[in-house]
Amino acid sequence: MANSDMNSFFDPALLEAGGVAFIREDKVDEALRLLIPNAHITKGSFTCPGYSEPRDLLWNHMDQMHRPYIHRTYNEAARISIGRRTAFSLTRFGRWPAVIPVFDGHFRENGFYQILCLFGLIVVVNVIECKTEDAQTRMEIGWAIASHRLLRFLHPWLHRRLIRLNIVQNAEDEEIRKRRTELRASNYRFMTDAPDFVNANVKSNNVVYPPLAKGQSFPIGEPDGKPRQIDVGDRMYIIRHLGETVEVFPGVCPHEGAHLGPDDVKGGTVKCRWHGLEFGPRRLKRGDPAVTVCGARLELYADTLRITPTEAVSS
């Protein structure tokens, strides 16, 4: 491709700003027609409420690790390459023994390309945008289905499948989006507040807990070994009394904020339903030094668990 052609298809400002240039959105159809002789292109779109701030919608799209645990369709994937603005994956086509190459690109502030190729015959270019209007957010997905004109009879089927896929997957993601909104209303922050494809897929403790306004004390009860939830202001804990020991698990997943409850305790760990991460307990006995869990100080005094403020930390 000549340099003049490159300048006409790509926005140089994107290359200067992020080190990656993407095809201009108004040039996608032209590029598809150059690529596929006798091309037939079908357009479609889908819109749904966003339930969250744009930065959390961006993170939700970039986070591949939740897919096996939250989604029922197209959830088996292998990420082959990753950069802050781009990612390339291989995704299994439903239950079929077939693999689809998928490219994701963060091509503008609140927008993505997601491009996939079906069996080398059909190309689907999705444009996914997180929009804000009157303090409300929404997801807008538009797509172009391109193939040789002899395969255009498949376009209506694929169009319906894309609509159904977006309905199902956005409904499944609703739990994550609403949860992040609730946590932000309680002044939680995240290390992924400026999300990219790299930090959204790192298994780190990304939750930054708000300062605890005041301390509380809770009776530890009988040593029955049953996990129970306690609420302290804007944070939660799961405690289990075993003999002379009290085990304390986080009630807010330190990875990305999922709710953890007594039913999520399996054996000696609590398991996150979003990403499958497991966390062991912090154990306390009378006279032990205090420990920090979910940004607060915990210590066992007589038959009481004391939870007192500390500085906001990620832990």
Short mmCIF file of C-alpha atoms in Angstrom, two decimals:
data_model
loop_
_atom_site.label_atom_id
_atom_site.label_comp_id
_atom_site.label_asym_id
_atom_site.label_seq_id
_atom_site.Cartn_x
_atom_site.Cartn_y
_atom_site.Cartn_z
CA MET A 1 0.00 0.00 0.00
CA ALA A 2 1.38 3.36 -0.97
CA ASN A 3 1.94 6.01 1.66
CA SER A 4 -0.86 8.13 0.17
CA ASP A 5 -3.25 5.16 0.45
CA MET A 6 -2.21 4.62 4.06
CA ASN A 7 -2.91 8.24 4.91
CA SER A 8 -6.35 7.98 3.31
CA PHE A 9 -7.28 4.81 5.22
CA PHE A 10 -5.65 5.52 8.59
CA ASP A 11 -5.72 8.43 10.99
CA PRO A 12 -2.09 9.49 11.69
CA ALA A 13 -3.16 11.23 14.91
CA LEU A 14 -4.02 7.83 16.40
CA LEU A 15 -0.54 6.56 15.66
CA GLU A 16 1.04 9.56 17.31
CA ALA A 17 -1.23 9.38 20.38
CA GLY A 18 -1.23 5.66 21.10
CA GLY A 19 1.41 4.03 18.95
CA VAL A 20 -1.28 2.16 16.99
CA ALA A 21 -3.16 3.31 13.91
CA PHE A 22 -6.62 1.96 13.04
CA ILE A 23 -8.58 2.10 9.84
CA ARG A 24 -10.95 5.03 9.68
CA GLU A 25 -14.52 4.00 10.35
CA ASP A 26 -15.75 5.64 7.14
CA LYS A 27 -13.25 3.52 5.17
CA VAL A 28 -14.27 0.07 6.44
CA ASP A 29 -16.76 -0.68 3.66
CA GLU A 30 -14.31 0.45 1.00
CA ALA A 31 -11.59 -1.78 2.44
CA LEU A 32 -13.97 -4.77 2.53
CA ARG A 33 -14.95 -4.25 -1.10
CA LEU A 34 -11.27 -4.09 -2.09
CA LEU A 35 -10.61 -7.25 -0.12
CA ILE A 36 -13.58 -9.36 -1.29
CA PRO A 37 -14.42 -9.44 -5.01
CA ASN A 38 -18.16 -9.08 -5.70
CA ALA A 39 -18.69 -8.27 -2.03
CA HIS A 40 -22.13 -8.07 -0.45
CA ILE A 41 -22.30 -6.04 2.80
CA THR A 42 -25.15 -6.14 5.32
CA LYS A 43 -25.41 -3.57 8.13
CA GLY A 44 -27.00 -4.08 11.55
CA SER A 45 -27.05 -2.52 15.00
CA PHE A 46 -28.02 -3.09 18.62
CA THR A 47 -28.40 -0.70 21.56
CA CYS A 48 -28.77 -1.44 25.27
CA PRO A 49 -28.55 0.50 28.56
CA GLY A 50 -25.02 0.57 29.96
CA TYR A 51 -25.76 0.34 33.71
CA SER A 52 -22.35 1.78 34.47
CA GLU A 53 -19.80 4.51 33.83
CA PRO A 54 -18.07 4.38 30.43
CA ARG A 55 -14.75 3.42 32.06
CA ASP A 56 -16.38 0.32 33.57
CA LEU A 57 -18.05 -0.57 30.29
CA LEU A 58 -14.64 -0.31 28.62
CA TRP A 59 -13.06 -2.49 31.30
CA ASN A 60 -15.89 -5.02 31.00
CA HIS A 61 -15.30 -5.35 27.26
CA MET A 62 -11.51 -5.61 27.63
CA ASP A 63 -11.65 -8.18 30.45
CA GLN A 64 -11.50 -11.60 28.82
CA MET A 65 -11.07 -13.54 32.06
CA HIS A 66 -14.72 -13.25 33.07
CA ARG A 67 -16.01 -14.93 29.93
CA PRO A 68 -15.81 -18.61 31.04
CA TYR A 69 -17.62 -17.76 34.30
CA ILE A 70 -20.24 -15.22 33.19
CA HIS A 71 -21.09 -16.10 29.59
CA ARG A 72 -22.69 -19.21 28.16
CA THR A 73 -21.88 -18.53 24.50
CA TYR A 74 -18.50 -18.07 22.80
CA ASN A 75 -16.82 -18.24 26.19
CA GLU A 76 -13.90 -20.50 25.32
CA ALA A 77 -11.02 -18.43 23.99
CA ALA A 78 -7.24 -18.29 23.90
CA ARG A 79 -5.69 -14.83 23.85
CA ILE A 80 -2.72 -14.96 21.47
CA SER A 81 -1.41 -11.40 21.71
CA ILE A 82 -2.19 -8.38 23.82
CA GLY A 83 -1.23 -4.72 23.96
CA ARG A 84 -2.71 -1.76 25.71
CA ARG A 85 -4.90 -0.87 22.72
CA THR A 86 -5.15 -4.16 20.83
CA ALA A 87 -5.74 -7.86 21.45
CA PHE A 88 -5.96 -10.94 19.24
CA SER A 89 -7.75 -14.10 20.31
CA LEU A 90 -8.92 -17.45 19.02
CA THR A 91 -12.49 -18.22 20.09
CA ARG A 92 -14.29 -21.53 19.76
CA PHE A 93 -17.48 -21.37 17.67
CA GLY A 94 -20.09 -22.47 20.22
CA ARG A 95 -19.80 -26.23 20.73
CA TRP A 96 -18.45 -26.86 17.27
CA PRO A 97 -14.83 -28.01 16.75
CA ALA A 98 -14.10 -24.77 14.92
CA VAL A 99 -12.06 -21.71 15.90
CA ILE A 100 -12.73 -18.06 14.98
CA PRO A 101 -9.91 -15.47 14.91
CA VAL A 102 -11.02 -12.30 16.72
CA PHE A 103 -9.25 -8.93 16.73
CA ASP A 104 -10.12 -6.23 19.28
CA GLY A 105 -8.91 -2.65 18.92
CA HIS A 106 -9.51 0.37 21.18
CA PHE A 107 -9.59 2.83 18.31
CA ARG A 108 -11.06 5.85 20.07
CA GLU A 109 -11.74 7.01 23.62
CA ASN A 110 -14.95 5.05 24.17
CA GLY A 111 -14.97 2.90 21.07
CA PHE A 112 -13.74 -0.49 19.87
CA TYR A 113 -13.41 -2.46 16.73
CA GLN A 114 -14.08 -6.17 17.08
CA ILE A 115 -13.37 -8.02 13.86
CA LEU A 116 -13.86 -11.73 13.24
CA CYS A 117 -13.62 -14.03 10.26
CA LEU A 118 -15.95 -17.03 9.89
CA PHE A 119 -14.30 -19.99 8.18
CA GLY A 120 -12.39 -17.69 5.82
CA LEU A 121 -15.64 -16.85 4.03
CA ILE A 122 -17.44 -14.13 5.99
CA VAL A 123 -15.98 -11.09 7.76
CA VAL A 124 -17.85 -9.31 10.55
CA VAL A 125 -16.67 -5.84 11.61
CA ASN A 126 -18.27 -4.68 14.88
CA VAL A 127 -18.02 -1.11 16.16
CA ILE A 128 -18.76 -1.05 19.91
CA GLU A 129 -19.25 2.31 21.61
CA CYS A 130 -19.93 3.34 25.21
CA LYS A 131 -21.98 6.52 25.06
CA THR A 132 -23.22 8.97 27.70
CA GLU A 133 -26.31 11.14 27.33
CA ASP A 134 -28.23 12.98 30.08
CA ALA A 135 -26.17 11.20 32.77
CA GLN A 136 -27.20 7.83 31.33
CA THR A 137 -24.88 5.39 29.58
CA ARG A 138 -25.60 2.93 26.83
CA MET A 139 -23.82 0.45 24.62
CA GLU A 140 -24.18 0.89 20.87
CA ILE A 141 -23.00 -1.95 18.63
CA GLY A 142 -23.04 -1.63 14.88
CA TRP A 143 -21.77 -4.22 12.44
CA ALA A 144 -20.99 -4.88 8.80
CA ILE A 145 -21.26 -8.45 7.52
CA ALA A 146 -19.23 -8.92 4.34
CA SER A 147 -18.86 -11.89 1.99
CA HIS A 148 -18.95 -12.80 -1.66
CA ARG A 149 -22.44 -12.08 -2.99
CA LEU A 150 -23.07 -15.83 -3.50
CA LEU A 151 -23.06 -16.19 0.30
CA ARG A 152 -25.44 -13.33 0.98
CA PHE A 153 -28.21 -15.84 1.84
CA LEU A 154 -26.31 -16.44 5.10
CA HIS A 155 -26.41 -12.78 6.14
CA PRO A 156 -29.96 -12.72 7.60
CA TRP A 157 -29.16 -15.77 9.76
CA LEU A 158 -25.92 -14.22 10.97
CA HIS A 159 -27.65 -10.86 11.56
CA ARG A 160 -30.24 -12.53 13.81
CA ARG A 161 -27.51 -14.44 15.61
CA LEU A 162 -25.57 -11.24 16.32
CA ILE A 163 -28.68 -9.58 17.77
CA ARG A 164 -29.38 -12.62 19.96
CA LEU A 165 -25.75 -12.81 21.06
CA ASN A 166 -25.74 -9.15 22.11
CA ILE A 167 -29.01 -9.52 24.02
CA VAL A 168 -27.74 -12.55 25.93
CA GLN A 169 -24.22 -11.33 26.65
CA ASN A 170 -25.27 -7.85 27.77
CA ALA A 171 -27.85 -9.39 30.10
CA GLU A 172 -25.18 -11.70 31.53
CA ASP A 173 -22.83 -8.74 32.05
CA GLU A 174 -25.52 -6.77 33.91
CA GLU A 175 -24.41 -8.22 37.27
CA ILE A 176 -20.86 -6.96 36.79
CA ARG A 177 -21.89 -3.52 35.57
CA LYS A 178 -24.44 -2.86 38.31
CA ARG A 179 -22.05 -4.10 40.98
CA ARG A 180 -19.32 -1.68 39.87
CA THR A 181 -21.88 1.15 39.91
CA GLU A 182 -22.88 0.27 43.49
CA LEU A 183 -19.26 0.16 44.64
CA ARG A 184 -18.44 3.51 43.04
CA ALA A 185 -21.44 5.03 44.84
CA SER A 186 -19.66 3.95 48.06
CA ASN A 187 -16.43 5.66 46.91
CA TYR A 188 -14.60 2.54 45.79
CA ARG A 189 -11.93 2.99 43.16
CA PHE A 190 -10.03 0.53 40.99
CA MET A 191 -6.52 0.23 39.64
CA THR A 192 -8.28 -0.34 36.31
CA ASP A 193 -10.00 3.07 36.36
CA ALA A 194 -8.03 3.80 33.19
CA PRO A 195 -8.55 0.39 31.59
CA ASP A 196 -6.57 -1.16 28.79
CA PHE A 197 -6.30 -4.70 27.45
CA VAL A 198 -3.25 -5.38 29.64
CA ASN A 199 -4.38 -4.22 33.09
CA ALA A 200 -7.90 -5.59 32.52
CA ASN A 201 -6.46 -9.10 32.19
CA VAL A 202 -3.88 -9.12 35.01
CA LYS A 203 -4.78 -11.09 38.12
CA SER A 204 -3.93 -8.37 40.63
CA ASN A 205 -5.63 -6.87 43.67
CA ASN A 206 -7.16 -3.94 41.84
CA VAL A 207 -9.75 -2.75 44.39
CA VAL A 208 -8.95 0.43 46.31
CA TYR A 209 -11.21 0.46 49.36
CA PRO A 210 -12.61 3.74 50.71
CA PRO A 211 -11.59 4.82 54.22
CA LEU A 212 -13.69 3.20 56.94
CA ALA A 213 -15.68 5.93 58.70
CA LYS A 214 -15.78 4.24 62.12
CA GLY A 215 -15.01 0.93 63.75
CA GLN A 216 -17.40 -1.80 64.83
CA SER A 217 -17.25 -4.90 67.01
CA PHE A 218 -18.95 -8.23 66.36
CA PRO A 219 -19.43 -11.25 68.64
CA ILE A 220 -17.75 -14.25 67.05
CA GLY A 221 -20.44 -16.67 68.24
CA GLU A 222 -20.05 -20.39 68.78
CA PRO A 223 -17.28 -22.34 67.00
CA ASP A 224 -19.73 -24.09 64.66
CA GLY A 225 -17.56 -23.79 61.54
CA LYS A 226 -20.33 -22.12 59.51
CA PRO A 227 -19.39 -19.08 57.40
CA ARG A 228 -21.49 -15.96 57.93
CA GLN A 229 -21.45 -12.46 56.50
CA ILE A 230 -20.92 -9.29 58.48
CA ASP A 231 -21.30 -5.77 57.11
CA VAL A 232 -19.12 -2.89 58.23
CA GLY A 233 -20.16 0.36 56.60
CA ASP A 234 -19.36 0.02 52.91
CA ARG A 235 -17.47 -3.29 53.14
CA MET A 236 -18.31 -6.88 53.90
CA TYR A 237 -16.53 -9.83 55.45
CA ILE A 238 -17.16 -13.52 55.79
CA ILE A 239 -16.13 -15.00 59.13
CA ARG A 240 -15.94 -18.61 60.27
CA HIS A 241 -15.31 -19.63 63.89
CA LEU A 242 -13.30 -22.85 64.17
CA GLY A 243 -12.21 -23.81 67.68
CA GLU A 244 -9.94 -21.06 68.97
CA THR A 245 -9.48 -19.55 65.51
CA VAL A 246 -11.59 -17.08 63.56
CA GLU A 247 -11.11 -17.16 59.81
CA VAL A 248 -11.80 -13.94 57.90
CA PHE A 249 -12.47 -13.87 54.16
CA PRO A 250 -13.07 -10.76 52.04
CA GLY A 251 -16.71 -10.08 51.18
CA VAL A 252 -15.62 -7.81 48.32
CA CYS A 253 -13.32 -9.56 45.88
CA PRO A 254 -9.98 -7.71 46.00
CA HIS A 255 -9.44 -8.38 42.29
CA GLU A 256 -12.28 -6.36 40.71
CA GLY A 257 -15.03 -6.02 43.33
CA ALA A 258 -17.36 -9.01 42.92
CA HIS A 259 -19.64 -9.75 45.86
CA LEU A 260 -18.43 -12.72 47.91
CA GLY A 261 -20.86 -14.39 50.30
CA PRO A 262 -21.00 -17.43 52.62
CA ASP A 263 -22.18 -19.61 49.72
CA ASP A 264 -18.94 -18.81 47.88
CA VAL A 265 -16.82 -20.43 50.62
CA LYS A 266 -15.70 -23.82 49.35
CA GLY A 267 -13.52 -25.78 51.75
CA GLY A 268 -10.65 -23.54 52.80
CA THR A 269 -11.14 -20.76 50.24
CA VAL A 270 -13.71 -18.30 48.94
CA LYS A 271 -14.16 -18.39 45.16
CA CYS A 272 -15.01 -15.38 42.98
CA ARG A 273 -17.90 -16.03 40.61
CA TRP A 274 -16.63 -13.46 38.07
CA HIS A 275 -13.13 -14.75 37.39
CA GLY A 276 -12.79 -18.01 39.33
CA LEU A 277 -10.08 -16.63 41.63
CA GLU A 278 -9.82 -18.21 45.07
CA PHE A 279 -8.74 -16.50 48.29
CA GLY A 280 -7.70 -18.11 51.54
CA PRO A 281 -8.64 -16.68 54.93
CA ARG A 282 -6.70 -14.53 57.36
CA ARG A 283 -6.67 -16.38 60.68
CA LEU A 284 -6.95 -14.72 64.07
CA LYS A 285 -6.54 -16.03 67.59
CA ARG A 286 -6.84 -14.13 70.83
CA GLY A 287 -3.66 -12.12 71.40
CA ASP A 288 -2.59 -12.23 67.73
CA PRO A 289 -1.53 -8.93 66.15
CA ALA A 290 -4.13 -7.17 63.99
CA VAL A 291 -4.35 -7.95 60.28
CA THR A 292 -5.49 -5.77 57.37
CA VAL A 293 -8.32 -7.12 55.21
CA CYS A 294 -10.24 -5.02 52.65
CA GLY A 295 -8.58 -1.82 53.80
CA ALA A 296 -9.50 -2.14 57.51
CA ARG A 297 -7.76 -3.36 60.65
CA LEU A 298 -9.07 -6.57 62.26
CA GLU A 299 -8.18 -8.07 65.63
CA LEU A 300 -9.71 -10.60 68.00
CA TYR A 301 -10.32 -9.42 71.53
CA ALA A 302 -11.96 -11.86 73.99
CA ASP A 303 -15.07 -13.09 72.11
CA THR A 304 -15.29 -10.07 69.88
CA LEU A 305 -13.93 -9.28 66.43
CA ARG A 306 -12.94 -5.62 66.25
CA ILE A 307 -12.81 -3.87 62.88
CA THR A 308 -11.28 -0.41 62.94
CA PRO A 309 -10.28 2.17 60.33
CA THR A 310 -6.97 2.32 58.55
CA GLU A 311 -5.82 4.21 55.47
CA ALA A 312 -7.42 3.31 52.16
CA VAL A 313 -5.22 0.62 50.62
CA SER A 314 -5.44 -2.06 47.98
CA SER A 315 -5.15 -5.41 49.76
#
